[in-house]
XYZ file of C-alpha atoms in Angstrom:
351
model
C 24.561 -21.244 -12.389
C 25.776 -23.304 -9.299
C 24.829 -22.856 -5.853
C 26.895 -21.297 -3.622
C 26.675 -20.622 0.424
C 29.459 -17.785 1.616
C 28.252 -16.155 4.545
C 25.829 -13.535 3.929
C 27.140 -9.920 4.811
C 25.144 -7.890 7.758
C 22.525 -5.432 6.996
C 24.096 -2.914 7.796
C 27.082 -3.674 5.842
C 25.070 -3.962 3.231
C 23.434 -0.712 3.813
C 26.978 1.400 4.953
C 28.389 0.179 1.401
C 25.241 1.253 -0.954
C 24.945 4.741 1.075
C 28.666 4.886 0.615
C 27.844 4.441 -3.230
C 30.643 1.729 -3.521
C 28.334 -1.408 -3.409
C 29.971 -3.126 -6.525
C 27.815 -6.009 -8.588
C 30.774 -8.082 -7.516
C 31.018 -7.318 -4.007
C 27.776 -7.729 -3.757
C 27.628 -11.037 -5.245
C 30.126 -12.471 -2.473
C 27.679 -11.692 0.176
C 24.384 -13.196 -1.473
C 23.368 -17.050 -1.704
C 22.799 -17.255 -5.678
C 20.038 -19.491 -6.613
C 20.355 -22.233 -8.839
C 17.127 -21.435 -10.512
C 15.126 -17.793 -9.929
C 12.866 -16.436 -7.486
C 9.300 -15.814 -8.931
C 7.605 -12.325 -7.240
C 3.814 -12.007 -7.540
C 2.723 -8.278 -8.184
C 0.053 -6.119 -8.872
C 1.070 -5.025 -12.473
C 0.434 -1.273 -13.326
C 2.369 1.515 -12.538
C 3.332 0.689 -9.334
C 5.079 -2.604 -10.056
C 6.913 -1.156 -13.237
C 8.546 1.593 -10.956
C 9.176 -1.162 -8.762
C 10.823 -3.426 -11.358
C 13.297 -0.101 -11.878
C 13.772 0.873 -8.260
C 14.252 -2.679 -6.626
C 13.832 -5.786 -8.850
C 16.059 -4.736 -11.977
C 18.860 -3.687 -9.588
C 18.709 -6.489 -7.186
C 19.750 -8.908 -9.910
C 22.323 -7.011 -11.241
C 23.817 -6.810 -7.972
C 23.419 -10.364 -6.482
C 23.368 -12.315 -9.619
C 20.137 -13.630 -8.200
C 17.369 -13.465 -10.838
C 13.745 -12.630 -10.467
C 11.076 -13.688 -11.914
C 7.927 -11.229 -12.491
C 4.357 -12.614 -12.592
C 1.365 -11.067 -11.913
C -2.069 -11.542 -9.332
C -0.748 -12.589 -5.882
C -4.497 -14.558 -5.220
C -4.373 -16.066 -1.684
C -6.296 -18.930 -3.092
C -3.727 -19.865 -5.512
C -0.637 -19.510 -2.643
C -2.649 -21.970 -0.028
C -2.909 -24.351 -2.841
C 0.479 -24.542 -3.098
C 1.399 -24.189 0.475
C -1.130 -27.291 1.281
C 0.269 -28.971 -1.505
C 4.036 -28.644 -1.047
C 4.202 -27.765 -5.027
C 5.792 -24.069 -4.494
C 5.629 -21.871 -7.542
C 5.825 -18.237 -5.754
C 8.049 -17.086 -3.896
C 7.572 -13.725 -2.997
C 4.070 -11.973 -2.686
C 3.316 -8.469 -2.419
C 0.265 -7.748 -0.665
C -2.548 -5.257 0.464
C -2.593 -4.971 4.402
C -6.023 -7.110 4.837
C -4.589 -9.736 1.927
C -1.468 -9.684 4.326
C -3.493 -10.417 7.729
C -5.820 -13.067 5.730
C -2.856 -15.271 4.745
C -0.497 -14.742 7.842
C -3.854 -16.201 9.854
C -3.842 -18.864 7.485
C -0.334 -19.799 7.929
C 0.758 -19.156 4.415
C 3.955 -17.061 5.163
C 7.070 -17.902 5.982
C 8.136 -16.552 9.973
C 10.724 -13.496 9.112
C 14.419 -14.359 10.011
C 16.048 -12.237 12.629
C 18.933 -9.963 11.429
C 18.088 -9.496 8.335
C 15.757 -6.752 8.584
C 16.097 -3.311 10.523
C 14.772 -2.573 13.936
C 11.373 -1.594 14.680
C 13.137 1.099 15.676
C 14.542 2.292 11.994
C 11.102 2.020 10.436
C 7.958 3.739 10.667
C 5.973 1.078 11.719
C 6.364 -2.428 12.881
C 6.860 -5.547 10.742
C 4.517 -8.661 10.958
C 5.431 -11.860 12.011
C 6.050 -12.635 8.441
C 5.425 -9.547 6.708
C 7.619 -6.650 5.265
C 5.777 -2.959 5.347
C 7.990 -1.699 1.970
C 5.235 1.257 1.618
C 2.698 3.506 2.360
C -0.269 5.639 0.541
C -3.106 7.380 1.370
C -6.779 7.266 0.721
C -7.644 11.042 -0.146
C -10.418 13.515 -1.055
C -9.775 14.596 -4.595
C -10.827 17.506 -6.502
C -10.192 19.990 -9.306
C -8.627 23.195 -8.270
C -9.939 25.501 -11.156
C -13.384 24.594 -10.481
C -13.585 24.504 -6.892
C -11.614 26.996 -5.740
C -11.260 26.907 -2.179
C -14.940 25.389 -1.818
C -13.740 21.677 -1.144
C -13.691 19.021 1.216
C -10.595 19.188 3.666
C -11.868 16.579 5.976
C -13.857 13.657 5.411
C -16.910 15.256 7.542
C -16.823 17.464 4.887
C -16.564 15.227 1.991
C -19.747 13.482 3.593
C -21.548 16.787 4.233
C -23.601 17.600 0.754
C -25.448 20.224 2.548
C -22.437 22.583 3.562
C -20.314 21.528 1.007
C -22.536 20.653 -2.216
C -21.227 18.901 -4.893
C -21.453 15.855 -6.718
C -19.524 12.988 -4.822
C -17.392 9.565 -6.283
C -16.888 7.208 -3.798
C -15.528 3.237 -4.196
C -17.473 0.613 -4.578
C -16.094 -1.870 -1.085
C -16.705 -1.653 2.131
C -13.106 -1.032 3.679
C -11.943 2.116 3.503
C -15.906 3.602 3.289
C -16.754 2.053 7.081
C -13.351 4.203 8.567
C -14.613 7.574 6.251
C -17.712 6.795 7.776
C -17.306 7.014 11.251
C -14.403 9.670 11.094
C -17.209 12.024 9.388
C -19.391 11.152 12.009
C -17.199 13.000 14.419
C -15.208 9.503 16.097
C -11.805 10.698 16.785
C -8.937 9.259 14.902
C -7.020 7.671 17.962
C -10.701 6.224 18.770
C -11.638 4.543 15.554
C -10.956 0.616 16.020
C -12.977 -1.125 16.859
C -15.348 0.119 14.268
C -18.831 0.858 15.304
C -20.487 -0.654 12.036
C -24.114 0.467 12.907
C -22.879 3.830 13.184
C -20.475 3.871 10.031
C -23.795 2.767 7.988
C -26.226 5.247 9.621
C -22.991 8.090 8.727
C -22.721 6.117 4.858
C -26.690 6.857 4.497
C -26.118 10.559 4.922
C -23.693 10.758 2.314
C -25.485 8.208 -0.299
C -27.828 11.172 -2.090
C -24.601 13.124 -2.827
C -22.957 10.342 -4.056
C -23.065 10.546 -7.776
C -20.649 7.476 -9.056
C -19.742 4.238 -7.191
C -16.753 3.723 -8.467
C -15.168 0.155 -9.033
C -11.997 0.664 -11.489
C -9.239 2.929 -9.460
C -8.437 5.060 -12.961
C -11.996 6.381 -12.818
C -11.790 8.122 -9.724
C -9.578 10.236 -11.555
C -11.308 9.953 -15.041
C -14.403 11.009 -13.704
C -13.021 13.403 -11.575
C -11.441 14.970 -15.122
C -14.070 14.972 -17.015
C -16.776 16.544 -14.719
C -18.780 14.037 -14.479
C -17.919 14.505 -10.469
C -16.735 17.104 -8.250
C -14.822 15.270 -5.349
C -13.282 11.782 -5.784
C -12.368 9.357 -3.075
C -9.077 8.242 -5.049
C -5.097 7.749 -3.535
C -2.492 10.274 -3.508
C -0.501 8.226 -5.958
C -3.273 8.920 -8.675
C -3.240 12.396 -7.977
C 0.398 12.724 -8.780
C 0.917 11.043 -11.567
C -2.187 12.685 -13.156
C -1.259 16.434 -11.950
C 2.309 15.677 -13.157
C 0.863 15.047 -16.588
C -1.219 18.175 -16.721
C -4.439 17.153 -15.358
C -6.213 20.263 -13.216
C -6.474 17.484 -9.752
C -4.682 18.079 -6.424
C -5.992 16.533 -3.095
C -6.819 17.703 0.488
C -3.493 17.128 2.843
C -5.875 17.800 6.136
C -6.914 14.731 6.894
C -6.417 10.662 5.016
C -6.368 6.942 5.462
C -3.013 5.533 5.447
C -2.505 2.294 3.544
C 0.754 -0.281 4.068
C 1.871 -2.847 1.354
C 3.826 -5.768 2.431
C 6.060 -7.992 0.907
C 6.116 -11.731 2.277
C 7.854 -15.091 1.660
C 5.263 -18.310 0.901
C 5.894 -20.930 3.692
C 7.664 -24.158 2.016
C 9.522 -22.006 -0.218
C 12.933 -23.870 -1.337
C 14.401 -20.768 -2.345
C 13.872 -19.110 0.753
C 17.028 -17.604 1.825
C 17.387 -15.401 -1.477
C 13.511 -14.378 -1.275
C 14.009 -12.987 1.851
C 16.937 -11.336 1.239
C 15.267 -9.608 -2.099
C 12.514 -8.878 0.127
C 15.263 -7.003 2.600
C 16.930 -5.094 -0.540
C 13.301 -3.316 -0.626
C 14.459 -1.835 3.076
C 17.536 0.051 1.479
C 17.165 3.409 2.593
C 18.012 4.949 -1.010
C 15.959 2.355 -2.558
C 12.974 3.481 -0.701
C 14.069 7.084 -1.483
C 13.837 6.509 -4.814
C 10.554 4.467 -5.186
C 8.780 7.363 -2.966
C 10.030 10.047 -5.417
C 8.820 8.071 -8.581
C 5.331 6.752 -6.947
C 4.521 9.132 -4.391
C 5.246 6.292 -1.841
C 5.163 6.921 2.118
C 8.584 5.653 2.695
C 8.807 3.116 5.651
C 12.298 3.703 6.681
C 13.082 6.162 8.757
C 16.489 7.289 7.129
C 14.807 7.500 3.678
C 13.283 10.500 4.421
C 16.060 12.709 4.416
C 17.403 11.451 1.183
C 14.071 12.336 -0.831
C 13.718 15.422 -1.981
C 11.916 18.086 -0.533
C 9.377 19.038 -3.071
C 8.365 15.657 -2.844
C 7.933 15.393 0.995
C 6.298 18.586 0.992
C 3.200 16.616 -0.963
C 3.390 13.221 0.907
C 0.171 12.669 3.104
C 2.027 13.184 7.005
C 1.350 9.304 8.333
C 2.067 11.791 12.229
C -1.092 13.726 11.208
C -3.463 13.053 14.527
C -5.931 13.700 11.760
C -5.106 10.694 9.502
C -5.819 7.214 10.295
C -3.229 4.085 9.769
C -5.944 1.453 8.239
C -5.899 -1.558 11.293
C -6.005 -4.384 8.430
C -6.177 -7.306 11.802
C -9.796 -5.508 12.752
C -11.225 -6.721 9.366
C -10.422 -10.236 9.446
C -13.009 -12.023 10.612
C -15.647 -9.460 9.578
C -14.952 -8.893 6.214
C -17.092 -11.622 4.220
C -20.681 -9.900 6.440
C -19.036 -6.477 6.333
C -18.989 -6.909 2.410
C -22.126 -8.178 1.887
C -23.832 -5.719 3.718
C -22.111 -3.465 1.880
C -23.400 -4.850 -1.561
C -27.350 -4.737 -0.238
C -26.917 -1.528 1.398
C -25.794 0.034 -2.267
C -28.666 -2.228 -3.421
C -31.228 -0.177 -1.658
């Protein structure tokens, strides 16, 4: 394959001629830089990066002729080694918000272009210097509906309080996410939580600890043991629930209150195939794109227009990221903090 360099179509081109259905492989083609060799994306693996293989990777080539390469464990490590040594082998990385913060302060991403990505004011929250927000999910109090009835937690003052609410508990085994619980079930108001008062969000975590029956490190457990009764409420994401009420399992999840969790996509600095990574990182920004992934994943879409193009059934069960209840996770706060904050964490379960 030869490299070509026609001028790149706008956005919303782009985005007119998919929503208009008529976006053509060929067309298509005309309007992307085609690499001479692929771009390699860095993922997660599971179920969330084989729906995104369908929704956004798969498609992508077949309609830019650019091809993708799929590998898996985006380790920070592993990028600044190849940042510091000019020996590129990534190209694109997607990311957890604090992974996200960790290597934009280390200078590992490459600055976002202008024009190629929509407003602030067409998504629901903003991008980062050199990251792409491409989803949401939420951090939620699970249970099982034919054993609990109407007897379970609907906040996460609840979920904390084994005396008015008894029950055996399953909470995760890392500090982020438990600190926020923490001090939101200590009565700090949502619109008040950062900066986190860390004395407080351990004197709230010793409360809960004698209710607590698992710690739980693998994510499929807080459904597993959830399941199999070996607890009654599960701190787990709403993604889990889905999938596992959609197969039959007796789960659903509080929609009163949740911490909201953003993914990013980003571009490692020195890249040589830089335009095309961006632009693959753009295609995730298609409105009917992110449509799609949010009905197959349970995904908060992040673009505004995608939300009338999923279906309603499906938005009905989406945590509401404009819930003064719920809490956007500030992944910046943690930065600095994290490697004490952890360790803490590790004695304090120690104890």
């Amino acid at each position: 394959m030869t490299k070509r360099n026609p001028k790149f179509a706008s956005r919303r081109t782009f985005l007119k001629l998919a929503g208009a259905g008529i976006a053509a492989p060929a067309l298509l083609r005309a309007t992307y830089t085609v690499a001479a060799e692929p771009i390699t994306y860095v993922g997660w693996g599971g179920a969330a990066q084989e729906v995104a293989e369908k929704i956004f990777i798969k498609p992508f080539m077949a309609e830019t002729g650019i091809q993708v390469q799929v590998v898996n464990g985006p380790d920070l490590a592993k990028a600044k080694g190849q940042v510091d040594s000019g020996q590129i082998e990534w190209d694109v990385m997607d990311l957890a918000g604090d992974v996200m913060a960790g290597g934009e302060k280390a200078d590992l991403f490459a600055e976002l272009p202008k024009g190629l990505f929509p407003s602030q004011d067409e998504l629901t929250l903003p991008t980062r210097k050199s990251g792409v927000p491409y989803m949401q999910y939420a951090g939620v109090m699970a249970y099982s509906p034919s054993r609990a009835g109407d007897k379970y937690p609907r906040t996460f003052k609840d979920f904390f309080d084994g005396q008015a609410l008894p029950g055996r508990r399953g909470m995760r085994t890392f500090v982020g996410e438990q600190l926020e619980m923490a001090l939101l079930a200590d009565g700090v108001a949502p619109a008040s939580l950062y900066p986190l008062d860390v004395d407080r969000g351990f004197k709230s975590l010793d409360k809960v600890k004698p209710f607590v029956a698992k710690w739980i490190d693998q994510t499929q457990q807080t459904i597993s043991l959830l399941q199999n009764n070996e607890i009654d409420f599960s701190y787990t994401y709403n993604g889990r629930v889905e999938k596992a009420r959609q197969s039959g399992v007796d789960v659903d999840f509080s929609r009163d209150q949740a911490l909201i969790l953003t993914e990013y996509l980003a571009v490692l600095k020195g890249s040589p195939r830089i335009d095309n990574a961006m632009k693959f990182i753009a295609y995730y920004l298609n409105p009917e794109r992110q449509a799609q992934f949010s009905e197959a994943y349970n995904a908060i879409p992040v673009v505004k227009a995608a939300f009338p193009l999923v279906k309603p059934e499906v938005i009905a069960r989406l945590p509401d990221v404009k819930n003064p209840a719920n809490v956007v996770l500030n992944d910046s706060w943690w930065l600095d903090r994290q490697i004490e904050l952890v360790r803490r964490f590790k004695e304090w379960l120690a104890t």
